[in-house]
Short mmCIF file of C-alpha atoms in Angstrom, two decimals:
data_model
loop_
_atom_site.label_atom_id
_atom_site.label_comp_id
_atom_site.label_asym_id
_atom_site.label_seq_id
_atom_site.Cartn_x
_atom_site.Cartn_y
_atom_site.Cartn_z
CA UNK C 1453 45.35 -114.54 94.84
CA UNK C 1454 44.90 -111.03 92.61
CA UNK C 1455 47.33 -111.01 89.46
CA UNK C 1456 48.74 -107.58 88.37
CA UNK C 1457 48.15 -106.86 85.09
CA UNK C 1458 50.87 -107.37 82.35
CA UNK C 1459 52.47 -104.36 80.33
CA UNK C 1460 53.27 -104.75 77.00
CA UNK C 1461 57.08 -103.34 75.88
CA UNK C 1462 56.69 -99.53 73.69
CA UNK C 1463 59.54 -101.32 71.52
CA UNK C 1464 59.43 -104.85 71.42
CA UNK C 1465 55.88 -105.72 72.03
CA UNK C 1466 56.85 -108.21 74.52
CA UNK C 1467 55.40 -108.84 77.75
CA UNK C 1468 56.73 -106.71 80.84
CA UNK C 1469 55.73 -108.44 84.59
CA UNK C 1470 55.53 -106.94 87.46
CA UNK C 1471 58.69 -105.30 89.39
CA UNK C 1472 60.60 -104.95 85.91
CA UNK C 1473 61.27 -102.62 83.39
CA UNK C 1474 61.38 -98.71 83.58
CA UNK C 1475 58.51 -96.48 82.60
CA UNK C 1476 59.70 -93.11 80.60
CA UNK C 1477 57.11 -90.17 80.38
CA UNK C 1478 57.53 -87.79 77.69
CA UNK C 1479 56.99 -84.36 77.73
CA UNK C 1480 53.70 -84.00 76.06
CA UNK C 1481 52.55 -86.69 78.99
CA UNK C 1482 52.60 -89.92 77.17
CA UNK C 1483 53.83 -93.00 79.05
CA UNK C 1484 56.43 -95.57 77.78
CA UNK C 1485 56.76 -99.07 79.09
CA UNK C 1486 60.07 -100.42 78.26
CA UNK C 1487 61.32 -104.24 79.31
CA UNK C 1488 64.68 -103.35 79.83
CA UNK C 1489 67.43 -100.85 79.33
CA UNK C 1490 68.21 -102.32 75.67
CA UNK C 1491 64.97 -101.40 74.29
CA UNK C 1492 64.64 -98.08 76.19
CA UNK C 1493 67.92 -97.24 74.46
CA UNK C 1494 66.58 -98.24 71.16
CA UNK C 1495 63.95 -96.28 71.55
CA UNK C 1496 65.72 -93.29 72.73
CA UNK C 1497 68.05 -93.46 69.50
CA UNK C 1498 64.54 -93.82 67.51
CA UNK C 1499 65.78 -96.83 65.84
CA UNK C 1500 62.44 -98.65 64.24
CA UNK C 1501 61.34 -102.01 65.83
CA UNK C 1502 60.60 -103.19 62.54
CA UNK C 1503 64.03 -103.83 61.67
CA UNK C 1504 65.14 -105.67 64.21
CA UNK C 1505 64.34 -109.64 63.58
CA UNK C 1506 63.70 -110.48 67.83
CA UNK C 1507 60.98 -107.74 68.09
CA UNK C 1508 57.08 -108.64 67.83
CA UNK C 1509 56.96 -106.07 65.53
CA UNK C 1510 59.15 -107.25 63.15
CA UNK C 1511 58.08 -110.83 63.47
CA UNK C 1512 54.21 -110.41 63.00
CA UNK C 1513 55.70 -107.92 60.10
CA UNK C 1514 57.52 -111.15 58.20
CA UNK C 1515 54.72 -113.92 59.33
CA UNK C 1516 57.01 -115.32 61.67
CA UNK C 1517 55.73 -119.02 63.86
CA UNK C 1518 52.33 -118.31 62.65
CA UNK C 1519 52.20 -121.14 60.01
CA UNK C 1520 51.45 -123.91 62.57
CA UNK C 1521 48.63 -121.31 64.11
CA UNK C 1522 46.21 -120.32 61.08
CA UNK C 1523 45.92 -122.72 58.11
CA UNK C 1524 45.79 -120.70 55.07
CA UNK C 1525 42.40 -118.82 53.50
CA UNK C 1526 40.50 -120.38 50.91
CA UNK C 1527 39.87 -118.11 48.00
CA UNK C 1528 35.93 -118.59 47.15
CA UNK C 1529 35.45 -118.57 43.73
CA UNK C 1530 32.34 -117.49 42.22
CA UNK C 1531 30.19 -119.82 40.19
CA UNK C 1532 28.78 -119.02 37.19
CA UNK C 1533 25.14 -120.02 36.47
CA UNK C 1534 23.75 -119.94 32.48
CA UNK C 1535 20.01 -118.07 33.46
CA UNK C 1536 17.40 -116.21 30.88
CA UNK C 1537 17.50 -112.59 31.32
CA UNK C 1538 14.18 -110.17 30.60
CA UNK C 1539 12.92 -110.01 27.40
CA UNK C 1540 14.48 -113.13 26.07
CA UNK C 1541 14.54 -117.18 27.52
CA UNK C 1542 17.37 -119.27 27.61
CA UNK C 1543 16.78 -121.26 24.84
CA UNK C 1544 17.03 -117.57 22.69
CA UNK C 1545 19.86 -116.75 24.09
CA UNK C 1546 21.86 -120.06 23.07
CA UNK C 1547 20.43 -120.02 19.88
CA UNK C 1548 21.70 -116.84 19.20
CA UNK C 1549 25.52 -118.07 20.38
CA UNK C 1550 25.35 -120.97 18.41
CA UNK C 1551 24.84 -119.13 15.34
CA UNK C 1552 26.84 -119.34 12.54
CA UNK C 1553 28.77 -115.59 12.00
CA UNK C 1554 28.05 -115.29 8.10
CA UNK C 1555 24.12 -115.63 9.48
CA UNK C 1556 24.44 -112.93 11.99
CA UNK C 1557 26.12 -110.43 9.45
CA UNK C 1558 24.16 -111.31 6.96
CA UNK C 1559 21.27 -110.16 9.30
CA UNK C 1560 22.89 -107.34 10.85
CA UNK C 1561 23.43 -105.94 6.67
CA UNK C 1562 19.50 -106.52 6.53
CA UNK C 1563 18.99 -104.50 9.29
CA UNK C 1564 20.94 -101.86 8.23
CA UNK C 1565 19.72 -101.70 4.63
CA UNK C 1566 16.08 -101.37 5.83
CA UNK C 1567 17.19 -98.79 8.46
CA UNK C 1568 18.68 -96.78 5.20
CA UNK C 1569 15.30 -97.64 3.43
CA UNK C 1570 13.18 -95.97 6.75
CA UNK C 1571 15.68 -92.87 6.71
CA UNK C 1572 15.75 -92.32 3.01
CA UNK C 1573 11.60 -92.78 3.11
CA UNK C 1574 11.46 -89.97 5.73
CA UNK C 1575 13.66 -87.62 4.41
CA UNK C 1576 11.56 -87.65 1.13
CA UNK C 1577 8.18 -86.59 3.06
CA UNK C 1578 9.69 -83.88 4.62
CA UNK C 1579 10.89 -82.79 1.50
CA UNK C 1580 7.55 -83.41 -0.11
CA UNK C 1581 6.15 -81.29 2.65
CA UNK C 1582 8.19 -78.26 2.36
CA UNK C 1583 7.39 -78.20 -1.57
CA UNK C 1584 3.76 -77.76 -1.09
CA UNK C 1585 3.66 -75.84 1.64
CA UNK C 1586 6.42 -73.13 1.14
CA UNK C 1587 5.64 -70.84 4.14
CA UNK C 1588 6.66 -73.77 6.66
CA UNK C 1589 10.35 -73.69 6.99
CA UNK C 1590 10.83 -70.12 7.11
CA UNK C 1591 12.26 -68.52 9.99
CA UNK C 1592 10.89 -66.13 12.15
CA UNK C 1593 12.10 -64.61 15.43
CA UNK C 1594 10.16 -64.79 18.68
CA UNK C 1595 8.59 -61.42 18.52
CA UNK C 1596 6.85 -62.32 15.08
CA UNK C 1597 5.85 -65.71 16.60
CA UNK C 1598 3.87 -64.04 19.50
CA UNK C 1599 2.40 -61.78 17.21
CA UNK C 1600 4.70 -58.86 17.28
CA UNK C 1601 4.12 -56.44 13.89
CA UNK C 1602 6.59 -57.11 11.23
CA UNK C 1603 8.99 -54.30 10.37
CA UNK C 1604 8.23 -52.66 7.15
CA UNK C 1605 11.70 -52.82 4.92
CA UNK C 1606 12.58 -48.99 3.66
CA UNK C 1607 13.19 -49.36 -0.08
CA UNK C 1608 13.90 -45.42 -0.68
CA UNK C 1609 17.85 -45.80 -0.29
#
């Protein structure tokens, strides 16, 4: 024995068997399947499926009977794991978060204070430098740095 194939309803979703309902083909050649002349009138009014509470549609819309069907998804949660990192072990690394916080600003003032002591040391070599050599830090343009002849200043005016 062959079965026919079930259509399924343009407006309702529901199943159409053979030898009922009415097929409608609109003009740009699209076929409509329609169960029976309450949804083809539905349809032709464009009223939307998903407002009416007996329509697939609307049902899978408003998770209608589907409780007994699929028990709900677990959430996975991710798990955290306490791991060393490059450049410093685990051990460091709780060491450091155990700390007290006057230690770690007391440290973090050191570092800053020799930082200032570095900067302040620099900036007193370069100045060191320019006093001896008093040519260095004078500005040319590119022409005189490839060589170009210097122009002579006129001092007749």
């Amino acid at each position: 024995m062959k079965y026919l194939a079930l259509e399924i309803c343009s407006f309702s979703g529901s199943k159409i068997y053979p030898s009922r309902g009415r097929t409608f083909i609109r003009g740009d050649g699209r076929t409509f399947r329609f169960l029976n002349s309450k949804t083809e009138s539905l349809f032709h009014q464009r009223k939307n499926p998903r407002k009416f509470n007996w329509t697939v549609v609307f049902r899978k819309m408003h998770r209608k009977g589907i409780s007994e069907e699929v028990a709900k998804k677990r959430t996975r949660r991710a798990v955290k794991y306490n791991r060393a990192i490059v450049g410093a072990s685990w051990e460091a690394i709780n060491a450091r978060r155990n700390e007290k916080t006057e230690i770690r600003t007391a440290a973090r003032a050191e570092a800053v204070a020799k930082a200032k002591a570095a900067r302040k040391e620099e900036a007193s070599k370069r100045k060191a430098a320019r006093t001896s050599n008093p040519t260095a830090g004078q500005k040319f343009s590119k022409q005189q740095a490839r060589g170009a002849q210097v122009k002579v200043q006129a001092n007749s005016r």
